[in-house]
Amino acid sequence: MTLDAWFVIGAVVGLASTIVCVVAAVMKKKPNDITLLALIAVELFVVAYAIGSVVRLAGGQQLAGEAWEFWGYMFTAAMLPVAGFYWAMMERTYWSNYVMSAVGITVVVMLARMAQIWYGTGAIQASAPLQLGIGL
């Protein structure tokens, strides 16, 4: 798996969101602005990644794997924060923070799989400089 800037930034955002939500849950806090904003940050990253992926594909880059699989992961990763947000709005208990914390780490795992689909599976290797790969 090639570690590009998209994966690194996504991992930071997803893990930070998970940590914020776990801390709030352990402190038995109900979902609040901070935990919901952490979840929104994950969603905004996934949307930016989708746009960046379209730009990369339009610029001539190719997926090593199947396009339907990549976009299926992308769609699912985009829907997870929405589902977590909905859950938090419907169940206003500290348990919702645990559900929201699962969203961040799950999106990180999905980003790793999307990187494998984009670059091809194999050993972990860092791309030369960590670039967004937009090709501007």
GROMACS .gro file of N, CA and C in nm:
model
  408
    1MET      N    1   0.084  -0.118   0.000
    1MET     CA    2   0.000   0.000   0.000
    1MET      C    3   0.088   0.123   0.000
    2THR      N    4   0.059   0.215  -0.087
    2THR     CA    5   0.133   0.340  -0.095
    2THR      C    6   0.067   0.441  -0.001
    3LEU      N    7   0.148   0.500   0.084
    3LEU     CA    8   0.097   0.603   0.176
    3LEU      C    9   0.108   0.739   0.108
    4ASP      N   10  -0.003   0.791   0.062
    4ASP     CA   11  -0.002   0.924   0.003
    4ASP      C   12  -0.059   1.024   0.103
    5ALA      N   13  -0.059   1.150   0.065
    5ALA     CA   14  -0.107   1.254   0.156
    5ALA      C   15  -0.255   1.238   0.187
    6TRP      N   16  -0.331   1.187   0.092
    6TRP     CA   17  -0.474   1.167   0.117
    6TRP      C   18  -0.494   1.071   0.234
    7PHE      N   19  -0.420   0.960   0.233
    7PHE     CA   20  -0.435   0.864   0.342
    7PHE      C   21  -0.385   0.922   0.474
    8VAL      N   22  -0.271   0.988   0.471
    8VAL     CA   23  -0.213   1.043   0.595
    8VAL      C   24  -0.306   1.147   0.658
    9ILE      N   25  -0.356   1.240   0.576
    9ILE     CA   26  -0.447   1.342   0.628
    9ILE      C   27  -0.577   1.278   0.678
   10GLY      N   28  -0.629   1.183   0.602
   10GLY     CA   29  -0.751   1.113   0.643
   10GLY      C   30  -0.732   1.036   0.772
   11ALA      N   31  -0.615   0.975   0.789
   11ALA     CA   32  -0.587   0.900   0.912
   11ALA      C   33  -0.581   0.995   1.031
   12VAL      N   34  -0.520   1.110   1.013
   12VAL     CA   35  -0.511   1.208   1.122
   12VAL      C   36  -0.651   1.257   1.160
   13VAL      N   37  -0.732   1.292   1.061
   13VAL     CA   38  -0.867   1.342   1.087
   13VAL      C   39  -0.953   1.233   1.152
   14GLY      N   40  -0.948   1.113   1.097
   14GLY     CA   41  -1.029   1.003   1.150
   14GLY      C   42  -0.989   0.963   1.291
   15LEU      N   43  -0.859   0.952   1.316
   15LEU     CA   44  -0.813   0.915   1.450
   15LEU      C   45  -0.840   1.026   1.551
   16ALA      N   46  -0.824   1.151   1.509
   16ALA     CA   47  -0.855   1.262   1.600
   16ALA      C   48  -1.004   1.261   1.636
   17SER      N   49  -1.089   1.236   1.538
   17SER     CA   50  -1.232   1.228   1.564
   17SER      C   51  -1.263   1.114   1.661
   18THR      N   52  -1.200   1.000   1.640
   18THR     CA   53  -1.221   0.885   1.728
   18THR      C   54  -1.179   0.919   1.871
   19ILE      N   55  -1.064   0.981   1.887
   19ILE     CA   56  -1.013   1.014   2.020
   19ILE      C   57  -1.107   1.113   2.090
   20VAL      N   58  -1.150   1.216   2.018
   20VAL     CA   59  -1.241   1.316   2.077
   20VAL      C   60  -1.370   1.248   2.125
   21CYS      N   61  -1.425   1.161   2.041
   21CYS     CA   62  -1.553   1.096   2.077
   21CYS      C   63  -1.537   0.995   2.190
   22VAL      N   64  -1.425   0.922   2.193
   22VAL     CA   65  -1.401   0.825   2.302
   22VAL      C   66  -1.383   0.899   2.434
   23VAL      N   67  -1.307   1.008   2.432
   23VAL     CA   68  -1.287   1.085   2.556
   23VAL      C   69  -1.421   1.136   2.608
   24ALA      N   70  -1.504   1.188   2.519
   24ALA     CA   71  -1.636   1.238   2.562
   24ALA      C   72  -1.721   1.124   2.617
   25ALA      N   73  -1.713   1.007   2.555
   25ALA     CA   74  -1.792   0.893   2.603
   25ALA      C   75  -1.743   0.845   2.739
   26VAL      N   76  -1.612   0.839   2.757
   26VAL     CA   77  -1.556   0.795   2.885
   26VAL      C   78  -1.595   0.893   2.995
   27MET      N   79  -1.602   1.021   2.960
   27MET     CA   80  -1.643   1.123   3.057
   27MET      C   81  -1.794   1.127   3.074
   28LYS      N   82  -1.865   1.035   3.003
   28LYS     CA   83  -2.011   1.024   3.010
   28LYS      C   84  -2.082   1.154   2.970
   29LYS      N   85  -2.026   1.221   2.869
   29LYS     CA   86  -2.088   1.342   2.814
   29LYS      C   87  -2.183   1.303   2.702
   30LYS      N   88  -2.289   1.374   2.689
   30LYS     CA   89  -2.379   1.355   2.577
   30LYS      C   90  -2.314   1.414   2.452
   31PRO      N   91  -2.359   1.373   2.333
   31PRO     CA   92  -2.305   1.434   2.211
   31PRO      C   93  -2.318   1.586   2.219
   32ASN      N   94  -2.210   1.655   2.187
   32ASN     CA   95  -2.210   1.800   2.195
   32ASN      C   96  -2.146   1.858   2.069
   33ASP      N   97  -2.129   1.988   2.068
   33ASP     CA   98  -2.074   2.054   1.950
   33ASP      C   99  -1.937   1.999   1.912
   34ILE      N  100  -1.853   1.971   2.009
   34ILE     CA  101  -1.717   1.925   1.980
   34ILE      C  102  -1.719   1.787   1.915
   35THR      N  103  -1.796   1.694   1.970
   35THR     CA  104  -1.800   1.560   1.912
   35THR      C  105  -1.868   1.561   1.775
   36LEU      N  106  -1.972   1.642   1.760
   36LEU     CA  107  -2.039   1.650   1.631
   36LEU      C  108  -1.951   1.717   1.526
   37LEU      N  109  -1.874   1.817   1.566
   37LEU     CA  110  -1.780   1.881   1.473
   37LEU      C  111  -1.668   1.785   1.432
   38ALA      N  112  -1.627   1.699   1.524
   38ALA     CA  113  -1.527   1.599   1.490
   38ALA      C  114  -1.580   1.505   1.383
   39LEU      N  115  -1.705   1.469   1.394
   39LEU     CA  116  -1.769   1.382   1.296
   39LEU      C  117  -1.786   1.455   1.162
   40ILE      N  118  -1.821   1.581   1.168
   40ILE     CA  119  -1.836   1.662   1.047
   40ILE      C  120  -1.702   1.677   0.976
   41ALA      N  121  -1.593   1.687   1.052
   41ALA     CA  122  -1.460   1.696   0.991
   41ALA      C  123  -1.429   1.572   0.909
   42VAL      N  124  -1.468   1.455   0.959
   42VAL     CA  125  -1.448   1.331   0.884
   42VAL      C  126  -1.528   1.337   0.754
   43GLU      N  127  -1.652   1.381   0.761
   43GLU     CA  128  -1.736   1.390   0.641
   43GLU      C  129  -1.677   1.488   0.540
   44LEU      N  130  -1.632   1.603   0.587
   44LEU     CA  131  -1.573   1.702   0.496
   44LEU      C  132  -1.447   1.647   0.429
   45PHE      N  133  -1.368   1.571   0.504
   45PHE     CA  134  -1.249   1.511   0.443
   45PHE      C  135  -1.289   1.413   0.334
   46VAL      N  136  -1.386   1.327   0.361
   46VAL     CA  137  -1.427   1.227   0.262
   46VAL      C  138  -1.480   1.296   0.136
   47VAL      N  139  -1.555   1.402   0.151
   47VAL     CA  140  -1.604   1.478   0.035
   47VAL      C  141  -1.487   1.537  -0.042
   48ALA      N  142  -1.390   1.594   0.027
   48ALA     CA  143  -1.272   1.650  -0.040
   48ALA      C  144  -1.194   1.539  -0.111
   49TYR      N  145  -1.184   1.423  -0.049
   49TYR     CA  146  -1.114   1.310  -0.110
   49TYR      C  147  -1.187   1.264  -0.236
   50ALA      N  148  -1.319   1.262  -0.233
   50ALA     CA  149  -1.396   1.223  -0.351
   50ALA      C  150  -1.373   1.322  -0.466
   51ILE      N  151  -1.377   1.450  -0.434
   51ILE     CA  152  -1.351   1.552  -0.536
   51ILE      C  153  -1.209   1.539  -0.589
   52GLY      N  154  -1.114   1.522  -0.499
   52GLY     CA  155  -0.975   1.503  -0.541
   52GLY      C  156  -0.957   1.381  -0.628
   53SER      N  157  -1.030   1.275  -0.598
   53SER     CA  158  -1.021   1.152  -0.678
   53SER      C  159  -1.076   1.174  -0.818
   54VAL      N  160  -1.185   1.248  -0.829
   54VAL     CA  161  -1.241   1.279  -0.961
   54VAL      C  162  -1.140   1.361  -1.041
   55VAL      N  163  -1.077   1.458  -0.977
   55VAL     CA  164  -0.978   1.542  -1.044
   55VAL      C  165  -0.859   1.457  -1.089
   56ARG      N  166  -0.813   1.368  -1.002
   56ARG     CA  167  -0.700   1.281  -1.038
   56ARG      C  168  -0.735   1.192  -1.156
   57LEU      N  169  -0.855   1.135  -1.156
   57LEU     CA  170  -0.896   1.050  -1.268
   57LEU      C  171  -0.910   1.131  -1.397
   58ALA      N  172  -0.965   1.252  -1.386
   58ALA     CA  173  -0.979   1.339  -1.503
   58ALA      C  174  -0.843   1.381  -1.556
   59GLY      N  175  -0.743   1.387  -1.467
   59GLY     CA  176  -0.608   1.424  -1.507
   59GLY      C  177  -0.529   1.309  -1.568
   60GLY      N  178  -0.590   1.192  -1.577
   60GLY     CA  179  -0.523   1.081  -1.644
   60GLY      C  180  -0.471   0.971  -1.553
   61GLN      N  181  -0.479   0.989  -1.424
   61GLN     CA  182  -0.435   0.881  -1.335
   61GLN      C  183  -0.534   0.766  -1.344
   62GLN      N  184  -0.484   0.646  -1.320
   62GLN     CA  185  -0.566   0.527  -1.330
   62GLN      C  186  -0.573   0.455  -1.197
   63LEU      N  187  -0.684   0.388  -1.175
   63LEU     CA  188  -0.698   0.300  -1.059
   63LEU      C  189  -0.633   0.167  -1.093
   64ALA      N  190  -0.562   0.110  -0.998
   64ALA     CA  191  -0.504  -0.023  -1.018
   64ALA      C  192  -0.611  -0.130  -1.003
   65GLY      N  193  -0.712  -0.102  -0.920
   65GLY     CA  194  -0.820  -0.197  -0.895
   65GLY      C  195  -0.947  -0.158  -0.969
   66GLU      N  196  -1.056  -0.216  -0.924
   66GLU     CA  197  -1.186  -0.193  -0.987
   66GLU      C  198  -1.245  -0.059  -0.942
   67ALA      N  199  -1.295   0.017  -1.038
   67ALA     CA  200  -1.354   0.147  -1.008
   67ALA      C  201  -1.479   0.133  -0.923
   68TRP      N  202  -1.563   0.033  -0.950
   68TRP     CA  203  -1.686   0.015  -0.873
   68TRP      C  204  -1.655  -0.011  -0.726
   69GLU      N  205  -1.545  -0.083  -0.700
   69GLU     CA  206  -1.507  -0.112  -0.561
   69GLU      C  207  -1.459   0.015  -0.491
   70PHE      N  208  -1.374   0.092  -0.559
   70PHE     CA  209  -1.324   0.217  -0.502
   70PHE      C  210  -1.439   0.311  -0.469
   71TRP      N  211  -1.531   0.332  -0.564
   71TRP     CA  212  -1.641   0.425  -0.543
   71TRP      C  213  -1.742   0.370  -0.444
   72GLY      N  214  -1.752   0.239  -0.433
   72GLY     CA  215  -1.837   0.179  -0.329
   72GLY      C  216  -1.784   0.209  -0.190
   73TYR      N  217  -1.652   0.196  -0.174
   73TYR     CA  218  -1.590   0.232  -0.047
   73TYR      C  219  -1.608   0.381  -0.020
   74MET      N  220  -1.590   0.463  -0.123
   74MET     CA  221  -1.603   0.608  -0.107
   74MET      C  222  -1.745   0.644  -0.062
   75PHE      N  223  -1.845   0.586  -0.126
   75PHE     CA  224  -1.984   0.614  -0.090
   75PHE      C  225  -2.012   0.570   0.054
   76THR      N  226  -1.965   0.451   0.088
   76THR     CA  227  -1.988   0.401   0.224
   76THR      C  228  -1.918   0.488   0.327
   77ALA      N  229  -1.794   0.528   0.297
   77ALA     CA  230  -1.719   0.616   0.389
   77ALA      C  231  -1.790   0.751   0.405
   78ALA      N  232  -1.855   0.798   0.300
   78ALA     CA  233  -1.928   0.925   0.308
   78ALA      C  234  -2.058   0.911   0.387
   79MET      N  235  -2.117   0.793   0.386
   79MET     CA  236  -2.244   0.772   0.456
   79MET      C  237  -2.224   0.743   0.605
   80LEU      N  238  -2.110   0.692   0.645
   80LEU     CA  239  -2.088   0.659   0.786
   80LEU      C  240  -2.100   0.781   0.879
   81PRO      N  241  -2.035   0.894   0.849
   81PRO     CA  242  -2.053   1.010   0.938
   81PRO      C  243  -2.198   1.059   0.942
   82VAL      N  244  -2.268   1.049   0.830
   82VAL     CA  245  -2.408   1.090   0.827
   82VAL      C  246  -2.490   1.000   0.920
   83ALA      N  247  -2.466   0.870   0.913
   83ALA     CA  248  -2.537   0.776   0.999
   83ALA      C  249  -2.502   0.799   1.146
   84GLY      N  250  -2.374   0.826   1.175
   84GLY     CA  251  -2.333   0.854   1.313
   84GLY      C  252  -2.397   0.981   1.366
   85PHE      N  253  -2.405   1.083   1.282
   85PHE     CA  254  -2.469   1.208   1.321
   85PHE      C  255  -2.617   1.185   1.351
   86TYR      N  256  -2.684   1.111   1.263
   86TYR     CA  257  -2.825   1.081   1.281
   86TYR      C  258  -2.846   1.004   1.412
   87TRP      N  259  -2.760   0.906   1.437
   87TRP     CA  260  -2.769   0.828   1.560
   87TRP      C  261  -2.757   0.920   1.681
   88ALA      N  262  -2.658   1.010   1.677
   88ALA     CA  263  -2.635   1.101   1.791
   88ALA      C  264  -2.753   1.194   1.814
   89MET      N  265  -2.821   1.233   1.706
   89MET     CA  266  -2.937   1.321   1.721
   89MET      C  267  -3.058   1.246   1.776
   90MET      N  268  -3.069   1.118   1.742
   90MET     CA  269  -3.183   1.040   1.787
   90MET      C  270  -3.164   0.986   1.929
   91GLU      N  271  -3.043   0.951   1.964
   91GLU     CA  272  -3.016   0.897   2.097
   91GLU      C  273  -2.916   0.988   2.167
   92ARG      N  274  -2.964   1.079   2.244
   92ARG     CA  275  -2.880   1.181   2.307
   92ARG      C  276  -2.822   1.131   2.439
   93THR      N  277  -2.751   1.018   2.435
   93THR     CA  278  -2.682   0.966   2.553
   93THR      C  279  -2.534   0.956   2.522
   94TYR      N  280  -2.455   0.932   2.625
   94TYR     CA  281  -2.311   0.922   2.603
   94TYR      C  282  -2.273   0.802   2.517
   95TRP      N  283  -2.362   0.704   2.506
   95TRP     CA  284  -2.335   0.588   2.420
   95TRP      C  285  -2.323   0.628   2.274
   96SER      N  286  -2.388   0.734   2.236
   96SER     CA  287  -2.378   0.782   2.098
   96SER      C  288  -2.235   0.823   2.064
   97ASN      N  289  -2.162   0.872   2.164
   97ASN     CA  290  -2.023   0.908   2.139
   97ASN      C  291  -1.939   0.786   2.104
   98TYR      N  292  -1.972   0.671   2.162
   98TYR     CA  293  -1.902   0.548   2.124
   98TYR      C  294  -1.932   0.512   1.979
   99VAL      N  295  -2.057   0.528   1.938
   99VAL     CA  296  -2.094   0.500   1.799
   99VAL      C  297  -2.018   0.596   1.707
  100MET      N  298  -2.014   0.724   1.742
  100MET     CA  299  -1.943   0.822   1.659
  100MET      C  300  -1.793   0.794   1.657
  101SER      N  301  -1.739   0.742   1.766
  101SER     CA  302  -1.595   0.711   1.767
  101SER      C  303  -1.563   0.598   1.671
  102ALA      N  304  -1.657   0.506   1.654
  102ALA     CA  305  -1.636   0.395   1.560
  102ALA      C  306  -1.631   0.445   1.416
  103VAL      N  307  -1.699   0.555   1.388
  103VAL     CA  308  -1.700   0.610   1.252
  103VAL      C  309  -1.560   0.651   1.210
  104GLY      N  310  -1.489   0.724   1.293
  104GLY     CA  311  -1.356   0.773   1.256
  104GLY      C  312  -1.259   0.662   1.223
  105ILE      N  313  -1.251   0.561   1.308
  105ILE     CA  314  -1.156   0.453   1.285
  105ILE      C  315  -1.198   0.367   1.167
  106THR      N  316  -1.328   0.351   1.148
  106THR     CA  317  -1.377   0.273   1.034
  106THR      C  318  -1.343   0.342   0.902
  107VAL      N  319  -1.356   0.473   0.897
  107VAL     CA  320  -1.321   0.548   0.777
  107VAL      C  321  -1.170   0.535   0.750
  108VAL      N  322  -1.088   0.535   0.853
  108VAL     CA  323  -0.943   0.518   0.834
  108VAL      C  324  -0.914   0.383   0.768
  109VAL      N  325  -0.978   0.278   0.817
  109VAL     CA  326  -0.959   0.145   0.758
  109VAL      C  327  -1.006   0.144   0.612
  110MET      N  328  -1.117   0.211   0.585
  110MET     CA  329  -1.167   0.217   0.448
  110MET      C  330  -1.073   0.298   0.358
  111LEU      N  331  -1.012   0.402   0.412
  111LEU     CA  332  -0.913   0.479   0.335
  111LEU      C  333  -0.794   0.393   0.299
  112ALA      N  334  -0.753   0.307   0.392
  112ALA     CA  335  -0.641   0.216   0.362
  112ALA      C  336  -0.678   0.123   0.248
  113ARG      N  337  -0.800   0.072   0.249
  113ARG     CA  338  -0.843  -0.016   0.141
  113ARG      C  339  -0.855   0.060   0.009
  114MET      N  340  -0.903   0.186   0.015
  114MET     CA  341  -0.913   0.265  -0.107
  114MET      C  342  -0.774   0.293  -0.166
  115ALA      N  343  -0.675   0.314  -0.079
  115ALA     CA  344  -0.537   0.333  -0.127
  115ALA      C  345  -0.486   0.206  -0.195
  116GLN      N  346  -0.522   0.090  -0.139
  116GLN     CA  347  -0.483  -0.035  -0.202
  116GLN      C  348  -0.547  -0.050  -0.340
  117ILE      N  349  -0.672  -0.010  -0.351
  117ILE     CA  350  -0.741  -0.019  -0.479
  117ILE      C  351  -0.680   0.081  -0.579
  118TRP      N  352  -0.645   0.199  -0.531
  118TRP     CA  353  -0.591   0.302  -0.620
  118TRP      C  354  -0.453   0.264  -0.672
  119TYR      N  355  -0.364   0.223  -0.582
  119TYR     CA  356  -0.225   0.197  -0.619
  119TYR      C  357  -0.195   0.049  -0.644
  120GLY      N  358  -0.283  -0.039  -0.602
  120GLY     CA  359  -0.256  -0.181  -0.610
  120GLY      C  360  -0.212  -0.231  -0.474
  121THR      N  361  -0.243  -0.356  -0.444
  121THR     CA  362  -0.206  -0.412  -0.315
  121THR      C  363  -0.059  -0.446  -0.315
  122GLY      N  364  -0.003  -0.454  -0.197
  122GLY     CA  365   0.138  -0.486  -0.183
  122GLY      C  366   0.192  -0.433  -0.053
  123ALA      N  367   0.322  -0.430  -0.043
  123ALA     CA  368   0.388  -0.384   0.079
  123ALA      C  369   0.365  -0.235   0.098
  124ILE      N  370   0.366  -0.192   0.224
  124ILE     CA  371   0.350  -0.050   0.254
  124ILE      C  372   0.477   0.022   0.213
  125GLN      N  373   0.462   0.128   0.137
  125GLN     CA  374   0.574   0.209   0.094
  125GLN      C  375   0.528   0.353   0.087
  126ALA      N  376   0.614   0.443   0.127
  126ALA     CA  377   0.579   0.585   0.122
  126ALA      C  378   0.605   0.636  -0.019
  127SER      N  379   0.512   0.717  -0.071
  127SER     CA  380   0.537   0.779  -0.200
  127SER      C  381   0.642   0.887  -0.181
  128ALA      N  382   0.717   0.916  -0.284
  128ALA     CA  383   0.833   1.006  -0.275
  128ALA      C  384   0.808   1.121  -0.179
  129PRO      N  385   0.763   1.237  -0.221
  129PRO     CA  386   0.715   1.332  -0.122
  129PRO      C  387   0.566   1.309  -0.104
  130LEU      N  388   0.518   1.332   0.014
  130LEU     CA  389   0.374   1.315   0.038
  130LEU      C  390   0.301   1.428  -0.034
  131GLN      N  391   0.245   1.395  -0.148
  131GLN     CA  392   0.174   1.493  -0.228
  131GLN      C  393   0.029   1.452  -0.239
  132LEU      N  394  -0.056   1.546  -0.269
  132LEU     CA  395  -0.196   1.515  -0.286
  132LEU      C  396  -0.223   1.444  -0.417
  133GLY      N  397  -0.127   1.443  -0.506
  133GLY     CA  398  -0.141   1.369  -0.631
  133GLY      C  399  -0.246   1.427  -0.724
  134ILE      N  400  -0.271   1.556  -0.715
  134ILE     CA  401  -0.373   1.616  -0.800
  134ILE      C  402  -0.314   1.644  -0.938
  135GLY      N  403  -0.185   1.661  -0.945
  135GLY     CA  404  -0.118   1.679  -1.073
  135GLY      C  405  -0.133   1.819  -1.129
  136LEU      N  406  -0.138   1.919  -1.045
  136LEU     CA  407  -0.149   2.057  -1.093
  136LEU      C  408  -0.014   2.110  -1.128
   0.00000   0.00000   0.00000
